[in-house]
Short mmCIF file of C-alpha atoms in Angstrom, two decimals:
data_model
loop_
_atom_site.label_atom_id
_atom_site.label_comp_id
_atom_site.label_asym_id
_atom_site.label_seq_id
_atom_site.Cartn_x
_atom_site.Cartn_y
_atom_site.Cartn_z
CA MET H 220 67.43 72.73 123.76
CA LEU H 221 66.03 72.71 127.27
CA ALA H 222 62.73 74.43 127.83
CA ALA H 223 63.27 77.42 130.07
CA ARG H 224 61.45 80.05 132.07
CA LYS H 225 62.42 83.33 133.66
CA LEU H 226 62.43 83.12 137.45
CA ARG H 227 62.08 86.38 139.34
CA ALA H 228 62.65 85.29 142.92
CA GLY H 229 63.77 88.07 145.19
CA MET H 230 65.45 88.00 148.55
CA PRO H 231 65.70 90.25 151.61
CA GLY H 232 66.96 93.74 150.81
CA SER H 233 67.78 93.36 147.14
CA THR H 234 66.36 94.10 143.75
CA PRO H 235 66.44 91.07 141.39
CA GLY H 236 68.67 91.71 138.41
CA SER H 237 70.65 94.47 140.16
CA MET H 238 72.78 94.10 143.28
CA VAL H 239 72.58 92.46 146.69
CA LYS H 240 72.15 94.93 149.57
CA GLU H 241 75.63 94.08 150.93
CA GLY H 242 77.02 95.75 147.82
CA TYR H 243 75.74 99.11 149.05
CA THR H 244 76.86 98.39 152.62
CA PHE H 245 80.47 97.72 151.59
CA GLY H 246 80.74 99.76 148.41
CA LEU H 247 79.19 103.15 149.22
CA PRO H 248 81.57 103.99 152.14
CA LEU H 249 84.55 103.32 149.86
CA LEU H 250 83.05 105.53 147.17
CA VAL H 251 82.31 108.36 149.61
CA LEU H 252 85.79 108.16 151.13
CA GLY H 253 87.28 108.20 147.66
CA GLY H 254 85.37 111.41 146.97
CA VAL H 255 86.66 112.97 150.18
CA PHE H 256 90.25 112.04 149.30
CA TYR H 257 89.77 113.53 145.84
CA LEU H 258 88.63 116.85 147.35
CA LEU H 259 91.70 116.75 149.59
CA GLN H 260 93.77 116.17 146.42
CA TRP H 261 95.00 112.79 147.62
CA ASN H 262 94.47 111.55 144.11
CA VAL H 263 96.22 108.17 144.27
CA ALA H 264 94.29 107.10 147.37
CA ALA H 265 91.08 108.40 145.81
CA VAL H 266 91.57 106.35 142.65
CA VAL H 267 92.36 103.20 144.66
CA LEU H 268 89.22 103.59 146.77
CA VAL H 269 86.99 104.23 143.75
CA PHE H 270 88.33 101.11 142.02
CA LEU H 271 87.74 99.10 145.22
CA ALA H 272 84.17 100.40 145.34
CA LEU H 273 83.60 99.39 141.71
CA PHE H 274 84.99 95.92 142.47
CA VAL H 275 82.61 95.55 145.42
CA PHE H 276 79.63 96.65 143.33
CA SER H 277 80.61 94.09 140.67
CA PHE H 278 81.11 91.32 143.23
CA PHE H 279 77.64 91.75 144.71
CA ARG H 280 75.84 91.95 141.35
CA ASP H 281 72.71 89.82 141.05
CA PRO H 282 71.76 89.17 137.40
CA GLU H 283 68.54 87.54 136.29
CA ARG H 284 68.84 83.96 135.06
CA VAL H 285 66.79 81.82 132.68
CA ILE H 286 65.79 78.77 134.73
CA PRO H 287 65.41 75.46 132.83
CA ALA H 288 61.90 74.03 133.08
CA GLU H 289 62.78 70.51 131.94
CA ALA H 290 61.44 67.84 134.30
CA GLY H 291 64.20 66.31 136.41
CA ALA H 292 66.78 69.04 135.73
CA VAL H 293 69.10 69.79 138.66
CA VAL H 294 70.76 73.18 138.20
CA SER H 295 73.98 74.62 139.53
CA PRO H 296 73.83 76.26 142.98
CA GLY H 297 76.41 78.84 141.87
CA ASP H 298 78.59 80.35 139.17
CA GLY H 299 82.11 79.07 138.62
CA ARG H 300 84.24 76.19 137.37
CA VAL H 301 83.60 72.52 138.06
CA VAL H 302 86.61 71.22 140.02
CA VAL H 303 85.35 67.83 141.25
CA VAL H 304 82.96 65.16 139.95
CA THR H 305 83.17 62.05 142.12
CA ASP H 306 81.27 59.19 143.72
CA GLU H 307 80.55 59.93 147.37
CA GLU H 308 78.36 58.60 150.16
CA CYS H 309 76.11 60.93 152.14
CA GLU H 310 74.82 59.60 155.45
CA GLY H 311 75.28 56.04 154.23
CA ARG H 312 73.61 56.63 150.86
CA ALA H 313 75.55 56.12 147.63
CA GLY H 314 75.67 59.16 145.39
CA LYS H 315 77.75 61.63 143.41
CA ARG H 316 79.23 65.02 144.29
CA VAL H 317 79.88 67.97 142.01
CA SER H 318 82.05 70.77 143.44
CA ILE H 319 82.24 74.23 141.89
CA PHE H 320 84.90 76.85 142.62
CA LEU H 321 83.75 80.48 142.63
CA ALA H 322 86.49 82.97 141.78
CA VAL H 323 86.27 86.58 143.00
CA TRP H 324 84.96 87.72 139.60
CA ASN H 325 82.04 85.23 139.59
CA VAL H 326 78.50 86.04 140.74
CA HIS H 327 78.27 84.93 144.38
CA VAL H 328 74.50 84.72 144.83
CA ASN H 329 73.63 81.05 145.38
CA ARG H 330 70.49 79.34 144.08
CA SER H 331 68.45 76.24 144.86
CA PRO H 332 69.36 73.35 142.52
CA ALA H 333 65.78 72.01 142.45
CA ALA H 334 62.25 72.70 143.64
CA GLY H 335 61.36 71.31 147.04
CA THR H 336 61.27 71.89 150.78
CA ILE H 337 64.32 72.62 152.93
CA THR H 338 64.16 69.90 155.58
CA LYS H 339 67.56 70.49 157.23
CA MET H 340 70.03 73.36 157.51
CA ASP H 341 73.31 72.74 159.27
CA TYR H 342 75.80 75.54 159.89
CA ARG H 343 79.27 74.07 160.44
CA PRO H 344 82.06 76.36 161.66
CA GLY H 345 85.45 75.43 160.31
CA LYS H 346 88.66 76.46 158.60
CA PHE H 347 89.22 78.86 155.71
CA LEU H 348 91.35 76.75 153.40
CA ALA H 349 91.63 77.76 149.75
CA ALA H 350 88.32 76.75 148.16
CA MET H 351 90.15 74.94 145.34
CA MET H 352 91.42 72.34 147.81
CA GLU H 353 89.55 69.03 148.11
CA ARG H 354 89.66 69.26 151.92
CA ALA H 355 87.60 72.47 151.80
CA SER H 356 84.42 70.43 151.26
CA LEU H 357 84.83 68.84 154.69
CA GLU H 358 86.93 71.24 156.76
CA ASN H 359 85.84 74.79 155.83
CA GLU H 360 83.03 76.84 157.34
CA GLN H 361 79.81 75.93 155.53
CA ASN H 362 76.02 75.88 155.38
CA VAL H 363 74.62 72.45 154.46
CA PHE H 364 71.10 72.29 153.01
CA THR H 365 69.03 69.12 152.68
CA LEU H 366 66.31 69.57 150.09
CA SER H 367 63.33 67.22 149.79
CA THR H 368 62.17 67.07 146.15
CA GLU H 369 59.57 64.99 144.31
CA ALA H 370 62.36 62.60 143.27
CA GLY H 371 63.94 62.36 146.74
CA GLU H 372 66.58 64.17 148.81
CA ILE H 373 69.55 66.12 147.52
CA VAL H 374 72.17 68.04 149.49
CA PHE H 375 74.02 71.23 148.62
CA LYS H 376 76.55 73.36 150.47
CA GLN H 377 77.75 76.95 150.66
CA ILE H 378 81.45 76.75 151.57
CA ALA H 379 83.70 79.59 152.69
CA GLY H 380 87.18 79.93 151.20
CA LEU H 381 90.53 81.54 151.89
CA ILE H 382 89.16 85.03 151.24
CA ALA H 383 85.47 84.39 151.78
CA ARG H 384 84.88 84.59 155.50
CA ARG H 385 81.13 84.33 155.74
CA VAL H 386 78.39 82.11 154.35
CA VAL H 387 74.96 83.75 154.38
CA SER H 388 71.61 81.98 154.04
CA TRP H 389 68.32 83.76 153.33
CA LYS H 390 66.18 80.66 153.94
CA LYS H 391 64.86 78.68 156.93
CA ILE H 392 63.99 75.05 157.63
CA GLY H 393 60.55 74.22 156.29
CA GLU H 394 60.57 76.80 153.49
CA LYS H 395 59.59 75.75 150.01
CA VAL H 396 61.90 76.88 147.22
CA ALA H 397 61.62 76.87 143.44
CA ARG H 398 64.32 75.57 141.12
CA GLY H 399 66.85 78.38 140.66
CA GLU H 400 65.49 80.49 143.52
CA ARG H 401 68.02 82.64 145.36
CA ILE H 402 68.94 81.07 148.71
CA GLY H 403 72.02 82.92 149.95
CA LEU H 404 75.45 84.39 149.36
CA VAL H 405 79.11 83.61 150.05
CA ARG H 406 81.33 86.67 150.34
CA PHE H 407 84.52 87.09 148.29
CA GLY H 408 85.51 83.79 146.67
CA SER H 409 84.22 80.38 147.70
CA ARG H 410 82.90 76.95 146.73
CA VAL H 411 79.54 75.21 146.35
CA ASP H 412 78.93 71.45 146.47
CA LEU H 413 75.99 69.46 145.16
CA TRP H 414 75.26 65.86 146.16
CA VAL H 415 72.72 63.73 144.28
CA PRO H 416 71.83 60.01 144.63
CA LYS H 417 73.61 57.46 142.46
CA ASP H 418 70.72 57.07 140.00
CA ALA H 419 70.99 60.73 138.92
CA GLU H 420 72.78 61.33 135.61
CA ILE H 421 75.66 63.81 135.89
CA LEU H 422 75.86 66.05 132.81
CA VAL H 423 79.02 68.10 133.49
CA LYS H 424 82.76 67.41 133.55
CA VAL H 425 85.71 68.83 135.48
CA GLY H 426 86.86 72.09 133.92
CA GLU H 427 83.45 73.24 132.65
CA ASN H 428 82.19 76.71 133.55
CA VAL H 429 78.64 76.85 134.88
CA LYS H 430 76.11 79.49 135.88
CA GLY H 431 73.96 79.36 139.00
CA GLY H 432 70.33 78.61 138.33
CA SER H 433 70.69 78.11 134.57
CA SER H 434 73.36 75.43 133.97
CA VAL H 435 72.03 71.87 134.35
CA LEU H 436 74.46 69.74 136.38
CA ALA H 437 72.40 66.56 136.53
CA ARG H 438 69.18 64.94 135.41
CA TRP H 439 67.11 63.14 138.04
CA PRO H 440 63.52 62.58 136.87
CA VAL H 441 60.74 61.55 139.22
CA LYS H 442 60.10 57.82 139.05
CA PRO H 443 56.39 56.90 138.62
CA THR H 444 54.87 54.86 141.41
CA ALA H 445 53.39 51.44 140.76
CA GLY H 446 49.89 52.93 140.78
CA LYS H 447 50.81 55.55 138.22
CA LEU H 448 52.48 52.92 136.04
CA GLU H 449 49.30 50.80 136.08
CA GLU H 450 47.16 53.84 135.20
CA SER H 451 49.54 54.77 132.38
CA SER H 452 49.54 51.21 131.03
CA LYS H 453 45.73 51.03 131.18
CA ALA H 454 45.40 54.38 129.38
CA GLU H 455 47.76 53.21 126.62
CA THR H 456 45.82 49.94 126.24
CA ASP H 457 42.50 51.79 126.03
CA ALA H 458 43.91 54.13 123.41
CA ASN H 459 45.21 51.22 121.31
CA LEU H 460 41.86 49.42 121.49
CA THR H 461 40.03 52.53 120.40
CA VAL H 462 42.38 53.13 117.47
CA THR H 463 42.17 49.53 116.20
CA GLY H 464 38.37 49.53 116.46
CA ASN H 465 38.14 46.86 119.14
CA ARG H 466 36.43 49.29 121.47
CA SER H 467 33.63 51.63 120.52
#
């Protein structure tokens, strides 16, 4: 079992473990209007509005997650179902892409797949194709993050869908983020993509359900430098000599 830790990383205008502020923005007016309609005895309209308000509150929920602490773990940027695992180049570099579809009932708060520094953020306006479609990764509106980690660069995307019409980022270029830290939100059904270099080991398959911040999609440990390898080898040699009595 992977070692894990509880990450309590907040974001603007929300309380970790409760609901994103947009939930109040969109849900409270529906609830108030439903109450007004109930007082006017427009019962059917009141019930519809109250149910819509409850749906909005559920959509914008923001549960706490147990973040794996295993070295080299790359976690899911979002909740949903894995729809694509494929080899793919990114800016001329060989790698692998994992795409996750977020249905309307999934949590839509997105999280950083690894610890590092955001070196690039690219907002790309585009279409609003159904997020299940393969073309959505290239053609839909999206935020593209490049994250510099101890092992190297990885890329992840927030992608709008047929119903989701806005991708929201809470981070800026140059910010440091922890593994599993909240980084943004996609409203009302969407997709997230993760790209890792070819030497990363993918641990999920198409059809699996994953949770943002807690499900490990890949393993990509930091490779020791030559200097560290020499130090490690010397330390092991010294230890062996001491144990066998050849060094006092």
